[in-house]
Coordinates of C-alpha atoms and ligand atoms in Angstrom, one line a residue:
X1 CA -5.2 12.6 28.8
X2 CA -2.1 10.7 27.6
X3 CA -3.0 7.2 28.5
X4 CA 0.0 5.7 26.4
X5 CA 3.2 7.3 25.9
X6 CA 5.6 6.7 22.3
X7 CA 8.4 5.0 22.8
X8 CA 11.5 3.6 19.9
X9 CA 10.1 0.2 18.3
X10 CA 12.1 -2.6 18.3
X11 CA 13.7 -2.0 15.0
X12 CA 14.7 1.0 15.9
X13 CA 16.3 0.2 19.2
X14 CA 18.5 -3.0 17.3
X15 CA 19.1 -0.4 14.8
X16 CA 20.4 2.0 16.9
X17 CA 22.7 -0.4 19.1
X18 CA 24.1 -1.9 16.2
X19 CA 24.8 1.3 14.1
X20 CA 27.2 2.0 17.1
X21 CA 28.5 -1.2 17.2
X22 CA 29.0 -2.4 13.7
X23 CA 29.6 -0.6 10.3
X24 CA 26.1 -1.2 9.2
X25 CA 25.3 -2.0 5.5
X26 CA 23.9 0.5 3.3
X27 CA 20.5 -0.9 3.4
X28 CA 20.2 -0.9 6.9
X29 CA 21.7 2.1 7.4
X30 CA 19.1 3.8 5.6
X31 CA 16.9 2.0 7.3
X32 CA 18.0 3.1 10.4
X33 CA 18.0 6.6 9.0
X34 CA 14.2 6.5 8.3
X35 CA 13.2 5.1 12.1
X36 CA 15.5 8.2 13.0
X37 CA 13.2 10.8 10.6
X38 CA 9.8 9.0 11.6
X39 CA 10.4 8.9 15.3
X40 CA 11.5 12.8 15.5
X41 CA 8.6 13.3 13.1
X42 CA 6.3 11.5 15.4
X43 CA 7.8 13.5 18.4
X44 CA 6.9 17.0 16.6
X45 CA 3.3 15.5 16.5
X46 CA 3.3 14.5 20.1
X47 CA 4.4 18.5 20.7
X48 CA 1.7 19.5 19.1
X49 CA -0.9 17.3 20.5
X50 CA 0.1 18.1 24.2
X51 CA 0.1 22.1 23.2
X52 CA -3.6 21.2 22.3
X53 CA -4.5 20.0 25.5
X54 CA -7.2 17.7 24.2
X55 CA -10.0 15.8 27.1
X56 CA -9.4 12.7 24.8
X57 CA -7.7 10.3 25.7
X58 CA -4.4 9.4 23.6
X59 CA -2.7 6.1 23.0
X60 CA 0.8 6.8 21.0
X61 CA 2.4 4.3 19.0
X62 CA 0.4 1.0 19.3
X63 CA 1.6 -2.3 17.9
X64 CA -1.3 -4.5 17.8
X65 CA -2.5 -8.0 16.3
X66 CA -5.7 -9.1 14.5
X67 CA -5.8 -12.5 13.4
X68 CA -2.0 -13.0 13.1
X69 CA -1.5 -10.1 11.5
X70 CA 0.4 -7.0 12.6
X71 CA -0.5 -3.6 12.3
X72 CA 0.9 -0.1 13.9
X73 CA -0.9 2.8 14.7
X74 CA 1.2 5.7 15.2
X75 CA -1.3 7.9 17.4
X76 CA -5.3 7.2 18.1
X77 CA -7.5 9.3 20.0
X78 CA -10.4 8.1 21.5
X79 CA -13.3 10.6 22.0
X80 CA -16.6 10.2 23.3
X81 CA -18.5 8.9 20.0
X82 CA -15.6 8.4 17.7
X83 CA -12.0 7.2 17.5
X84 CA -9.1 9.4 15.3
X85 CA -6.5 7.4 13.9
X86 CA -3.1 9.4 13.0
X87 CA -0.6 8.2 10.7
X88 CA 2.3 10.4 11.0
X89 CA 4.2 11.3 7.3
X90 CA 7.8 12.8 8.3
X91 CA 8.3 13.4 4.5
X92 CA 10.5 15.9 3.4
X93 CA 10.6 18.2 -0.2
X94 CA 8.1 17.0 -2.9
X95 CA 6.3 14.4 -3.9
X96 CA 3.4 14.1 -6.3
X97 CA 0.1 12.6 -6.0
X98 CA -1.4 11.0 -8.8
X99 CA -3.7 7.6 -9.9
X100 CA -3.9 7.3 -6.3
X101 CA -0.5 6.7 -6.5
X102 CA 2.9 8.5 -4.2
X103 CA 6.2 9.3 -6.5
X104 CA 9.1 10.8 -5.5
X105 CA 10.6 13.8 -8.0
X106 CA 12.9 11.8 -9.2
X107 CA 9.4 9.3 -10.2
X108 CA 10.3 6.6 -7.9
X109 CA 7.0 5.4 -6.4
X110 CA 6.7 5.1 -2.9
X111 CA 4.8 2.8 -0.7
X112 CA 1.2 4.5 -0.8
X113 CA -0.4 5.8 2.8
X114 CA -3.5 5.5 2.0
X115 CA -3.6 1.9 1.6
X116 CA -1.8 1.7 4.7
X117 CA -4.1 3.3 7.4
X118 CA -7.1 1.8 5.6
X119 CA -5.3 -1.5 6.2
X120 CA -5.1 0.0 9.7
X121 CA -8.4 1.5 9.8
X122 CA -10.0 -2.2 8.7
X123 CA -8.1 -4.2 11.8
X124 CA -8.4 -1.9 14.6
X125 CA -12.3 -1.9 13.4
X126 CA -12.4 -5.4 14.2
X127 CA -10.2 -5.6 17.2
X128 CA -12.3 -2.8 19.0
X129 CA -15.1 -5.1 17.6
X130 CA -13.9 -8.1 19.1
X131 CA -13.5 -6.0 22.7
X132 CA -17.4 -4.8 22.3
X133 CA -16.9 -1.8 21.0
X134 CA -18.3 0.0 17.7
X135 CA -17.0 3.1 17.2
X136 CA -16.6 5.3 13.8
X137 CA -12.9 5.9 12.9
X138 CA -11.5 8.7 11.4
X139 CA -8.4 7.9 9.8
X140 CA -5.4 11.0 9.0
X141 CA -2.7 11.4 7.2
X142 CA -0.5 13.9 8.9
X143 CA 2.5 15.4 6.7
X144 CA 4.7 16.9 9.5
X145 CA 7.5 18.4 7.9
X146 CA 6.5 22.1 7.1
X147 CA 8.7 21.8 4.0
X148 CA 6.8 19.1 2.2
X149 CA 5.0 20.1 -0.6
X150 CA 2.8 17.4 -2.2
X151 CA 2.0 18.5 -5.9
X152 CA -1.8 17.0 -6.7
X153 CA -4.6 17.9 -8.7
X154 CA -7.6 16.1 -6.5
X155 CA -7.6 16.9 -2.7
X156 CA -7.9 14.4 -0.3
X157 CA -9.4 14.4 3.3
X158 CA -7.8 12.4 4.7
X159 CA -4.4 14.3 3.9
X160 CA -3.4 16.6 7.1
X161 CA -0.6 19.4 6.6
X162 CA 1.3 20.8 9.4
X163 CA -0.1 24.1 8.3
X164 CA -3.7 22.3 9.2
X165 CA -2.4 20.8 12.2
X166 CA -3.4 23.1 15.1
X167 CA -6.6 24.1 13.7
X168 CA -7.7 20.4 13.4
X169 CA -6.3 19.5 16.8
X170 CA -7.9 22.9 18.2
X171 CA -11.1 22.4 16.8
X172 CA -11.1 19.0 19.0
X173 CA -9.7 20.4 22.2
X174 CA -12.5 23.2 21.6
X175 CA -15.2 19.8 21.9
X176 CA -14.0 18.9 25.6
X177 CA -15.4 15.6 25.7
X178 CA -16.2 14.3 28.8
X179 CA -14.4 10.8 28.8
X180 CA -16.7 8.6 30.5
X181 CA -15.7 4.9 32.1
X182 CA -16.6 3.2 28.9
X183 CA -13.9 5.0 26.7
X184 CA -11.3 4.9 29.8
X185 CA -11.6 0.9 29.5
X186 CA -11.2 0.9 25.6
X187 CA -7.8 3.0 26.1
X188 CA -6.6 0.9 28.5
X189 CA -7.5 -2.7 26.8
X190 CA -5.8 -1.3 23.7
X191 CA -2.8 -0.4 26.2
X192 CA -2.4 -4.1 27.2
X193 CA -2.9 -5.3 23.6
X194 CA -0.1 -3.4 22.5
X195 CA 3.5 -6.2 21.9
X196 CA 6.3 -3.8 23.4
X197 CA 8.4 -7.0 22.6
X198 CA 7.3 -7.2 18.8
X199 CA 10.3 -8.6 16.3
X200 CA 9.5 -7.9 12.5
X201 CA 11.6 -10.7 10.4
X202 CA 13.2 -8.1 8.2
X203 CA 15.9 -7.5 11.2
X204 CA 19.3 -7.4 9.7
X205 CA 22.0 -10.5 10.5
X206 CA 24.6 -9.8 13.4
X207 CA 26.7 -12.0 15.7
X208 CA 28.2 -11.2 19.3
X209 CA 31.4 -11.9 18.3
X210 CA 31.3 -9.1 15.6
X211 CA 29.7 -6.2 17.6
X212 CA 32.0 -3.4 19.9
X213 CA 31.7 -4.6 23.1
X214 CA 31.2 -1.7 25.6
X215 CA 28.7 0.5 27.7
X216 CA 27.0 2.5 25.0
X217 CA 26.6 6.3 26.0
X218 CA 22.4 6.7 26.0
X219 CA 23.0 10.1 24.4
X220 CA 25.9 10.4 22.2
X221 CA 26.2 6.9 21.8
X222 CA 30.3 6.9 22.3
X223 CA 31.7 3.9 24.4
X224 CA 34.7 6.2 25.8
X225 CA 34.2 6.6 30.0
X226 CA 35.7 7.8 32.9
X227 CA 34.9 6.4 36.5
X228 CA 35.0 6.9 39.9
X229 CA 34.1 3.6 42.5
X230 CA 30.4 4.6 41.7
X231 CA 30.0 6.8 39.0
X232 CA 30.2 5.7 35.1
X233 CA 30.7 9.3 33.3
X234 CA 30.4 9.4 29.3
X235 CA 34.0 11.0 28.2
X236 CA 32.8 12.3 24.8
X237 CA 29.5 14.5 26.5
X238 CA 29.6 14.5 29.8
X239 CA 26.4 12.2 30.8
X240 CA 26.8 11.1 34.1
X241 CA 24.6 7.7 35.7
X242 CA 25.8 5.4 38.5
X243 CA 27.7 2.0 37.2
X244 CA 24.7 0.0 38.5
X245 CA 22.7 1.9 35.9
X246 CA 24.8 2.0 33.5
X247 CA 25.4 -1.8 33.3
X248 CA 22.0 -2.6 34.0
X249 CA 21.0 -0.5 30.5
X250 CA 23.7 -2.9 29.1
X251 CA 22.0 -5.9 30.1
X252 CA 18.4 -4.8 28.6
X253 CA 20.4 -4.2 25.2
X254 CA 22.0 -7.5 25.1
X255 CA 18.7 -8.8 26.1
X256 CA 16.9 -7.0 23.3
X257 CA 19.8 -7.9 20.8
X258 CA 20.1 -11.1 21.8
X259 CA 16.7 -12.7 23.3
X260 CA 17.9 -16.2 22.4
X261 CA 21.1 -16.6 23.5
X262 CA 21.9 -17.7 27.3
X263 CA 22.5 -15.0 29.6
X264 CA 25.6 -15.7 32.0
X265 CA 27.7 -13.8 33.9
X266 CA 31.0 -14.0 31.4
X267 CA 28.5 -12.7 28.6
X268 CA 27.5 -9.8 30.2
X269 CA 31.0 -9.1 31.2
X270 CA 32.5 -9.1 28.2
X271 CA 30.0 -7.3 26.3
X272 CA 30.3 -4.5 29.1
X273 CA 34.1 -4.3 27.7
X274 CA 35.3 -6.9 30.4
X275 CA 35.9 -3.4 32.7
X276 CA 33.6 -4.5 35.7
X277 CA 34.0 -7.2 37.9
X278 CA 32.6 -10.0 36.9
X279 CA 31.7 -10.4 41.3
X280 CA 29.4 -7.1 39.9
X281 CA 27.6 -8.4 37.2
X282 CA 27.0 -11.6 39.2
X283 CA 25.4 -9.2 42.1
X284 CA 23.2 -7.3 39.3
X285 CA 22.3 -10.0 37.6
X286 CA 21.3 -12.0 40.5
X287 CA 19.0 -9.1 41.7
X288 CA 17.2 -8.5 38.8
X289 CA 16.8 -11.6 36.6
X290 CA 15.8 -15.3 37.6
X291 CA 19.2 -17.3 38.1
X292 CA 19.0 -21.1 37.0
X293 CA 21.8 -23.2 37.8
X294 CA 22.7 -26.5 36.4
X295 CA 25.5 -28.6 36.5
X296 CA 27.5 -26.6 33.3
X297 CA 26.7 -23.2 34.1
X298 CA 24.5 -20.6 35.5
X299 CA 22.6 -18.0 33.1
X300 CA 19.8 -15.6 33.9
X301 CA 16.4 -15.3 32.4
X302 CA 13.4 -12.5 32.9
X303 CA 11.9 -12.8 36.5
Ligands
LIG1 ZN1 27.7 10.6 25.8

């Protein structure tokens, strides 16, 4: 039972609006690159749990705190005596595996995963803890990417390869657990731990002023349109959403790029590409966010 679906972090999603409306640096281009490989890699996981059909429950991609610290769990699965924590590799060609140690062929080192999920392994330990509950959890390493190949001389448990994938996932659909209350309640107070909202300080520097202004395509990404009174129509593929929509998804990514600045009615307009009515935007904003007015202006905040 899928109890929490995955959805694009925050990084990602900033990534992805700016990479479409700046020329991104190098560095964050490559960035935005690897939340492109993880996320589809994480998506091929996701097809291959739901082809399982598992009686667990699943919670996918949690961001969650313990003591002030951080920590992301790409997919957990809670059964009836145990909890299986998933850390999803989308690495592609070789690497090697050696001193406990990841390098690349070309011998660059590479943060290790191991020491990651038992980071993760350690704080979910004590957040179930602090929620009452003590379960055993089984941490994995899954290496998506059928192409992989990691060259070691000492196995490792904890390593999962696609190739090992169904079996493992079979083998626990093959347990039907039945799921009592207890385990229902753990998945869901993990579900409201999770920070939807959370905003790692490595984002990279951008101004308004500097990004394309427009109504970003939610598919290809293109800003070019077509219209009819109603109807906003993407010119470069052919997505099709009503103008409401379409400047209400606006909205959320200024909100999301922006979550400091004011939020008034010129703003919104010109970052739409000044090509609704700024009368519109009032009447959107107006339903759907809280309006304060003062003597100066008016902006809009979450209701
Ligand atoms: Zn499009």
């Amino acid at each position: 039972m899928l109890l929490k679906e995955r959805t694009k972090s925050v990084t990602h999603r900033i990534l992805e609006s700016l990479n479409y409306r700046m020329n991104l640096p190098d560095e964050e281009k490559i960035k935005y690159e690897n939340q492109l490989k993880g996320f589809a890699g994480e998506k091929q996981f996701d097809v291959c749990m739901s082809r399982s059909h598992q009686s667990c429950l699943i919670l996918n991609d949690l961001v969650l705190t313990h003591r002030d610290t951080v920590f992301q769990i790409d997919s957990l699965l809670i059964t009836t005596d145990a909890v299986y924590l998933y850390e999803v590799k989308n690495y592609a060609s070789s690497y090697f595996y050696r001193e406990e140690s990841f390098f690349t062929e070309s011998g660059y080192k590479i943060l290790n995963p191991l020491r990651q999920i038992d980071r993760s392994v350690t704080f979910l330990y004590n957040v179930m803890l602090s929620l009452g509950y003590r379960l055993p959890i089984h941490p994995l390493i899954v290496f998506i990417d059928p192409e992989f190949n990691l060259y070691s001389l000492l196995p490792n448990k904890l390593f999962l390869f696609s190739n090992q994938l169904p079996k493992h996932l079979n083998t626990l659909s093959d347990q039907n657990f039945s799921i009592t209350d207890k385990q229902v309640e753990l998945g869901k107070k993990l579900k409201a731990l999770h920070n939807e909202n959370y905003r790692p300080d490595n984002l990279p520097i951008y101004h308004f002023d500097q990004l394309q202004k427009g109504i970003l395509c939610p598919i290809c990404f293109s800003t070019s349109y077509r219209d009819t009174r109603q109807t906003y129509f993407c010119a470069a593929c052919g997505h099709k959403e009503t103008i409401i929509s379409a400047i209400e998804r606006s909205i959320v990514e200024f909100r999301l790029l922006f979550p400091e600045s004011l939020m008034t009615t010129n703003r919104i307009y010109q970052w739409c590409g000044a090509i609704y009515s700024k009368e519109r935007i009032r009447v959107i904003l107006k339903k759907n966010y809280h309006r304060h007015l003062s003597r100066q202006m008016t902006y809009y905040s979450e209701k």
